[in-house]
């Protein structure tokens, strides 16, 4: 297919959740053409895919438009922030009554319940072709897998009665850590608990000699963007996320 190395990889996790064959487009060539995308869709149709997902670096306007011209819908723009762990602000956020600790087995049900209701502006909920309830299940299954060992570490914010009010998952790669999922329970939002989670995570990573924390979020997630700025985070790269229903 031309000079393009683009191909579709089956996403088993997503396919199982949504009950249709879903694929992720990988190896997107820089400045790919509308014809490249058209041929890719033809091939995916032959292979009986029903839904395609692609991430294109937001600097690559040519490829972005090639996908849009072929009927892909822009569902999200993701920003990847980078924070130096030794730059955190020591401002004693919400020390009283809230405790930061590692996940324990007894927390699982509470964490899953938070995940079910915490995501609304992500790429899946923004795709009108996907069932919202299944989108909620997607996140609750993902966090359940994180608790069962998919993530290197799950940290929680808890009240004295062991009520979990927020969580953050981490994957370690040499001298850096990447956040997988993070959320604060709805009724506790806007009260500094996400800042509390971030502050304690950065302190912990600094003590572990981890130099950098990477955090991906949506362009439209204003509360998280503000918190990233609060901790001196800068944007490392950004991707447009586009979906196509066959």
mmCIF file of C-alpha atoms in Angstrom:
data_model
loop_
_atom_site.group_PDB
_atom_site.id
_atom_site.type_symbol
_atom_site.label_atom_id
_atom_site.label_comp_id
_atom_site.label_asym_id
_atom_site.label_seq_id
_atom_site.Cartn_x
_atom_site.Cartn_y
_atom_site.Cartn_z
ATOM 1 C CA UNK A 1 0.000 0.000 0.000
ATOM 2 C CA UNK A 2 1.981 2.970 -1.315
ATOM 3 C CA UNK A 3 4.839 3.967 0.992
ATOM 4 C CA UNK A 4 2.656 3.769 4.069
ATOM 5 C CA UNK A 5 3.512 1.297 6.859
ATOM 6 C CA UNK A 6 0.214 2.002 8.618
ATOM 7 C CA UNK A 7 -1.661 -1.056 9.798
ATOM 8 C CA UNK A 8 -4.486 -2.045 12.114
ATOM 9 C CA UNK A 9 -3.889 -4.057 15.298
ATOM 10 C CA UNK A 10 -6.806 -5.771 16.992
ATOM 11 C CA UNK A 11 -7.601 -4.304 20.414
ATOM 12 C CA UNK A 12 -8.816 -7.374 22.300
ATOM 13 C CA UNK A 13 -9.676 -5.543 25.539
ATOM 14 C CA UNK A 14 -11.848 -2.965 23.738
ATOM 15 C CA UNK A 15 -13.414 -5.603 21.455
ATOM 16 C CA UNK A 16 -14.436 -7.686 24.481
ATOM 17 C CA UNK A 17 -15.952 -4.706 26.298
ATOM 18 C CA UNK A 18 -17.897 -3.250 23.359
ATOM 19 C CA UNK A 19 -18.763 -6.548 21.647
ATOM 20 C CA UNK A 20 -17.468 -5.514 18.193
ATOM 21 C CA UNK A 21 -14.117 -6.031 16.447
ATOM 22 C CA UNK A 22 -12.106 -2.892 17.293
ATOM 23 C CA UNK A 23 -8.650 -1.989 16.012
ATOM 24 C CA UNK A 24 -5.935 0.574 16.664
ATOM 25 C CA UNK A 25 -4.112 2.072 13.691
ATOM 26 C CA UNK A 26 -0.358 2.007 14.352
ATOM 27 C CA UNK A 27 2.776 3.225 12.544
ATOM 28 C CA UNK A 28 0.987 6.276 11.126
ATOM 29 C CA UNK A 29 3.329 7.773 8.522
ATOM 30 C CA UNK A 30 4.159 11.456 8.778
ATOM 31 C CA UNK A 31 1.989 13.370 6.307
ATOM 32 C CA UNK A 32 0.057 10.299 5.157
ATOM 33 C CA UNK A 33 -2.314 10.875 2.228
ATOM 34 C CA UNK A 34 -6.064 10.598 1.940
ATOM 35 C CA UNK A 35 -5.480 7.637 -0.389
ATOM 36 C CA UNK A 36 -3.376 5.859 2.283
ATOM 37 C CA UNK A 37 -6.257 6.196 4.727
ATOM 38 C CA UNK A 38 -8.851 5.091 2.164
ATOM 39 C CA UNK A 39 -6.863 1.922 1.420
ATOM 40 C CA UNK A 40 -6.435 1.249 5.132
ATOM 41 C CA UNK A 41 -10.219 1.459 5.663
ATOM 42 C CA UNK A 42 -10.765 -0.915 2.716
ATOM 43 C CA UNK A 43 -8.344 -3.434 4.212
ATOM 44 C CA UNK A 44 -9.908 -3.097 7.686
ATOM 45 C CA UNK A 45 -13.373 -3.662 6.190
ATOM 46 C CA UNK A 46 -12.140 -6.878 4.540
ATOM 47 C CA UNK A 47 -10.788 -7.985 7.922
ATOM 48 C CA UNK A 48 -14.246 -7.331 9.436
ATOM 49 C CA UNK A 49 -13.272 -4.497 11.760
ATOM 50 C CA UNK A 50 -16.237 -2.415 12.933
ATOM 51 C CA UNK A 51 -14.401 0.406 14.728
ATOM 52 C CA UNK A 52 -10.992 2.030 14.186
ATOM 53 C CA UNK A 53 -9.033 4.242 16.559
ATOM 54 C CA UNK A 54 -6.034 6.380 15.602
ATOM 55 C CA UNK A 55 -3.775 8.847 17.416
ATOM 56 C CA UNK A 56 -1.980 11.447 15.295
ATOM 57 C CA UNK A 57 0.553 13.925 16.669
ATOM 58 C CA UNK A 58 -1.179 17.293 16.652
ATOM 59 C CA UNK A 59 1.800 18.817 14.777
ATOM 60 C CA UNK A 60 0.969 16.580 11.787
ATOM 61 C CA UNK A 61 -1.909 18.554 10.230
ATOM 62 C CA UNK A 62 -1.626 16.707 6.882
ATOM 63 C CA UNK A 63 -2.302 13.270 8.401
ATOM 64 C CA UNK A 64 -4.999 14.676 10.701
ATOM 65 C CA UNK A 65 -6.867 16.075 7.703
ATOM 66 C CA UNK A 66 -6.361 12.884 5.673
ATOM 67 C CA UNK A 67 -8.226 10.939 8.372
ATOM 68 C CA UNK A 68 -10.933 13.608 8.771
ATOM 69 C CA UNK A 69 -11.503 13.698 4.979
ATOM 70 C CA UNK A 70 -12.183 9.958 5.055
ATOM 71 C CA UNK A 71 -14.901 10.212 7.689
ATOM 72 C CA UNK A 72 -12.918 9.810 10.902
ATOM 73 C CA UNK A 73 -14.336 11.872 13.777
ATOM 74 C CA UNK A 74 -12.168 13.864 16.172
ATOM 75 C CA UNK A 75 -13.178 12.580 19.628
ATOM 76 C CA UNK A 76 -10.360 13.858 21.803
ATOM 77 C CA UNK A 77 -7.097 15.771 21.929
ATOM 78 C CA UNK A 78 -4.747 14.270 24.486
ATOM 79 C CA UNK A 79 -1.929 16.206 26.119
ATOM 80 C CA UNK A 80 1.015 14.426 27.730
ATOM 81 C CA UNK A 81 2.397 16.472 30.600
ATOM 82 C CA UNK A 82 5.821 16.034 32.127
ATOM 83 C CA UNK A 83 6.605 17.092 35.720
ATOM 84 C CA UNK A 84 10.007 17.034 37.412
ATOM 85 C CA UNK A 85 9.487 15.271 40.725
ATOM 86 C CA UNK A 86 11.792 17.660 42.597
ATOM 87 C CA UNK A 87 9.726 20.686 41.511
ATOM 88 C CA UNK A 88 6.616 19.912 43.534
ATOM 89 C CA UNK A 89 5.289 22.717 45.684
ATOM 90 C CA UNK A 90 5.519 21.963 49.379
ATOM 91 C CA UNK A 91 2.341 23.702 50.427
ATOM 92 C CA UNK A 92 0.827 21.173 52.800
ATOM 93 C CA UNK A 93 -2.333 20.522 50.799
ATOM 94 C CA UNK A 94 -5.117 18.869 52.733
ATOM 95 C CA UNK A 95 -3.013 17.081 55.302
ATOM 96 C CA UNK A 96 -5.839 16.771 57.797
ATOM 97 C CA UNK A 97 -7.834 13.561 57.935
ATOM 98 C CA UNK A 98 -6.804 12.351 54.466
ATOM 99 C CA UNK A 99 -4.230 9.619 54.176
ATOM 100 C CA UNK A 100 -2.144 8.626 51.121
ATOM 101 C CA UNK A 101 -1.252 4.940 50.971
ATOM 102 C CA UNK A 102 -0.813 1.913 48.730
ATOM 103 C CA UNK A 103 -3.868 0.069 47.477
ATOM 104 C CA UNK A 104 -5.171 -2.766 49.635
ATOM 105 C CA UNK A 105 -7.441 -5.610 48.495
ATOM 106 C CA UNK A 106 -10.324 -4.225 50.564
ATOM 107 C CA UNK A 107 -10.269 -0.990 48.511
ATOM 108 C CA UNK A 108 -11.087 -2.658 45.189
ATOM 109 C CA UNK A 109 -14.879 -2.320 45.161
ATOM 110 C CA UNK A 110 -14.735 1.368 46.149
ATOM 111 C CA UNK A 111 -12.119 2.099 43.469
ATOM 112 C CA UNK A 112 -14.175 0.322 40.780
ATOM 113 C CA UNK A 113 -17.257 2.346 41.788
ATOM 114 C CA UNK A 114 -15.324 5.620 41.478
ATOM 115 C CA UNK A 115 -14.043 4.581 38.030
ATOM 116 C CA UNK A 116 -17.583 3.795 36.824
ATOM 117 C CA UNK A 117 -18.724 7.384 37.309
ATOM 118 C CA UNK A 118 -15.565 9.468 36.853
ATOM 119 C CA UNK A 119 -14.993 9.604 33.106
ATOM 120 C CA UNK A 120 -17.195 11.611 30.763
ATOM 121 C CA UNK A 121 -15.037 13.668 28.370
ATOM 122 C CA UNK A 122 -12.675 10.874 27.277
ATOM 123 C CA UNK A 123 -12.400 9.499 23.709
ATOM 124 C CA UNK A 124 -14.893 6.672 24.302
ATOM 125 C CA UNK A 125 -17.664 8.714 25.941
ATOM 126 C CA UNK A 126 -17.138 11.335 23.200
ATOM 127 C CA UNK A 127 -17.837 8.714 20.495
ATOM 128 C CA UNK A 128 -21.604 8.803 19.892
ATOM 129 C CA UNK A 129 -21.379 5.368 18.241
ATOM 130 C CA UNK A 130 -20.415 3.685 21.515
ATOM 131 C CA UNK A 131 -22.811 2.841 24.346
ATOM 132 C CA UNK A 132 -22.182 5.061 27.408
ATOM 133 C CA UNK A 133 -22.757 2.236 29.892
ATOM 134 C CA UNK A 134 -20.136 0.128 28.093
ATOM 135 C CA UNK A 135 -17.759 3.117 28.233
ATOM 136 C CA UNK A 136 -18.226 3.174 32.026
ATOM 137 C CA UNK A 137 -17.554 -0.586 32.184
ATOM 138 C CA UNK A 138 -14.394 -0.040 30.091
ATOM 139 C CA UNK A 139 -12.908 2.118 32.870
ATOM 140 C CA UNK A 140 -14.134 -0.057 35.738
ATOM 141 C CA UNK A 141 -12.559 -3.139 34.070
ATOM 142 C CA UNK A 142 -9.338 -1.217 33.391
ATOM 143 C CA UNK A 143 -8.991 -0.092 37.023
ATOM 144 C CA UNK A 144 -9.883 -3.609 38.246
ATOM 145 C CA UNK A 145 -7.026 -4.965 36.103
ATOM 146 C CA UNK A 146 -4.723 -2.263 37.530
ATOM 147 C CA UNK A 147 -5.594 -3.430 41.068
ATOM 148 C CA UNK A 148 -4.931 -7.036 39.998
ATOM 149 C CA UNK A 149 -1.376 -6.242 38.871
ATOM 150 C CA UNK A 150 -1.671 -4.526 35.473
ATOM 151 C CA UNK A 151 -0.276 -1.317 37.027
ATOM 152 C CA UNK A 152 3.047 -1.304 38.876
ATOM 153 C CA UNK A 153 1.454 0.649 41.710
ATOM 154 C CA UNK A 154 -2.019 1.860 42.727
ATOM 155 C CA UNK A 155 -2.090 4.614 45.364
ATOM 156 C CA UNK A 156 -5.238 5.844 47.113
ATOM 157 C CA UNK A 157 -6.453 8.828 49.136
ATOM 158 C CA UNK A 158 -8.508 7.570 52.084
ATOM 159 C CA UNK A 159 -10.479 9.055 54.955
ATOM 160 C CA UNK A 160 -9.940 7.696 58.505
ATOM 161 C CA UNK A 161 -12.701 5.076 58.095
ATOM 162 C CA UNK A 162 -10.836 3.654 55.050
ATOM 163 C CA UNK A 163 -13.276 5.334 52.691
ATOM 164 C CA UNK A 164 -11.429 5.688 49.363
ATOM 165 C CA UNK A 165 -12.035 9.110 47.797
ATOM 166 C CA UNK A 166 -9.483 8.986 44.983
ATOM 167 C CA UNK A 167 -6.799 6.902 43.296
ATOM 168 C CA UNK A 168 -3.844 7.125 40.934
ATOM 169 C CA UNK A 169 -2.121 4.267 39.064
ATOM 170 C CA UNK A 170 1.552 4.288 38.084
ATOM 171 C CA UNK A 171 3.777 2.394 35.675
ATOM 172 C CA UNK A 172 7.541 2.675 36.121
ATOM 173 C CA UNK A 173 10.092 2.917 33.301
ATOM 174 C CA UNK A 174 13.676 3.399 34.505
ATOM 175 C CA UNK A 175 13.830 6.894 36.028
ATOM 176 C CA UNK A 176 10.277 7.934 35.150
ATOM 177 C CA UNK A 177 6.696 7.019 36.049
ATOM 178 C CA UNK A 178 3.575 7.255 33.879
ATOM 179 C CA UNK A 179 0.063 7.738 35.261
ATOM 180 C CA UNK A 180 -2.462 5.285 33.805
ATOM 181 C CA UNK A 181 -5.701 6.305 35.515
ATOM 182 C CA UNK A 182 -6.525 8.850 38.220
ATOM 183 C CA UNK A 183 -9.850 10.015 39.646
ATOM 184 C CA UNK A 184 -11.516 11.596 42.653
ATOM 185 C CA UNK A 185 -15.041 10.609 43.703
ATOM 186 C CA UNK A 186 -17.647 13.075 42.404
ATOM 187 C CA UNK A 187 -18.824 14.510 45.738
ATOM 188 C CA UNK A 188 -15.208 15.228 46.789
ATOM 189 C CA UNK A 189 -14.158 17.106 43.628
ATOM 190 C CA UNK A 190 -13.199 20.766 43.710
ATOM 191 C CA UNK A 191 -11.830 20.494 47.249
ATOM 192 C CA UNK A 192 -8.132 19.967 46.564
ATOM 193 C CA UNK A 193 -8.037 16.182 46.771
ATOM 194 C CA UNK A 194 -6.627 15.701 43.263
ATOM 195 C CA UNK A 195 -3.866 18.169 44.185
ATOM 196 C CA UNK A 196 -3.343 16.127 47.367
ATOM 197 C CA UNK A 197 -2.965 12.929 45.290
ATOM 198 C CA UNK A 198 -0.516 14.578 42.889
ATOM 199 C CA UNK A 199 1.509 16.229 45.656
ATOM 200 C CA UNK A 200 1.942 12.969 47.572
ATOM 201 C CA UNK A 201 2.686 10.986 44.408
ATOM 202 C CA UNK A 202 5.468 13.423 43.461
ATOM 203 C CA UNK A 203 6.936 13.281 46.993
ATOM 204 C CA UNK A 204 6.882 9.482 46.904
ATOM 205 C CA UNK A 205 8.515 9.323 43.457
ATOM 206 C CA UNK A 206 11.197 11.824 44.489
ATOM 207 C CA UNK A 207 12.087 9.599 47.468
ATOM 208 C CA UNK A 208 12.240 6.629 45.078
ATOM 209 C CA UNK A 209 14.742 8.524 42.860
ATOM 210 C CA UNK A 210 12.249 8.757 39.998
ATOM 211 C CA UNK A 211 13.041 11.973 38.106
ATOM 212 C CA UNK A 212 9.937 12.507 35.952
ATOM 213 C CA UNK A 213 6.190 11.929 36.119
ATOM 214 C CA UNK A 214 4.199 11.766 32.863
ATOM 215 C CA UNK A 215 0.479 12.498 32.959
ATOM 216 C CA UNK A 216 -1.852 12.280 29.957
ATOM 217 C CA UNK A 217 -5.122 14.208 29.945
ATOM 218 C CA UNK A 218 -7.705 15.785 27.641
ATOM 219 C CA UNK A 219 -7.411 19.275 26.196
ATOM 220 C CA UNK A 220 -10.892 19.965 27.624
ATOM 221 C CA UNK A 221 -10.112 18.794 31.175
ATOM 222 C CA UNK A 222 -9.611 22.263 32.651
ATOM 223 C CA UNK A 223 -9.304 21.228 36.351
ATOM 224 C CA UNK A 224 -6.469 18.816 35.542
ATOM 225 C CA UNK A 225 -4.747 21.356 33.263
ATOM 226 C CA UNK A 226 -4.760 23.863 36.141
ATOM 227 C CA UNK A 227 -3.257 21.285 38.501
ATOM 228 C CA UNK A 228 -0.536 20.414 35.987
ATOM 229 C CA UNK A 229 0.412 24.111 35.865
ATOM 230 C CA UNK A 230 0.371 24.250 39.665
ATOM 231 C CA UNK A 231 3.077 21.559 39.755
ATOM 232 C CA UNK A 232 5.191 23.089 36.975
ATOM 233 C CA UNK A 233 4.113 20.523 34.391
ATOM 234 C CA UNK A 234 4.881 21.203 30.741
ATOM 235 C CA UNK A 235 3.411 19.593 27.624
ATOM 236 C CA UNK A 236 5.747 16.978 26.179
ATOM 237 C CA UNK A 237 3.540 16.161 23.161
ATOM 238 C CA UNK A 238 -0.115 16.068 22.146
ATOM 239 C CA UNK A 239 -2.202 13.750 19.966
ATOM 240 C CA UNK A 240 -5.496 14.091 18.143
ATOM 241 C CA UNK A 241 -7.586 10.963 18.729
ATOM 242 C CA UNK A 242 -9.972 10.009 15.915
ATOM 243 C CA UNK A 243 -12.509 7.178 15.635
ATOM 244 C CA UNK A 244 -14.169 5.605 12.605
ATOM 245 C CA UNK A 245 -17.216 3.311 12.669
ATOM 246 C CA UNK A 246 -17.304 0.913 9.708
#
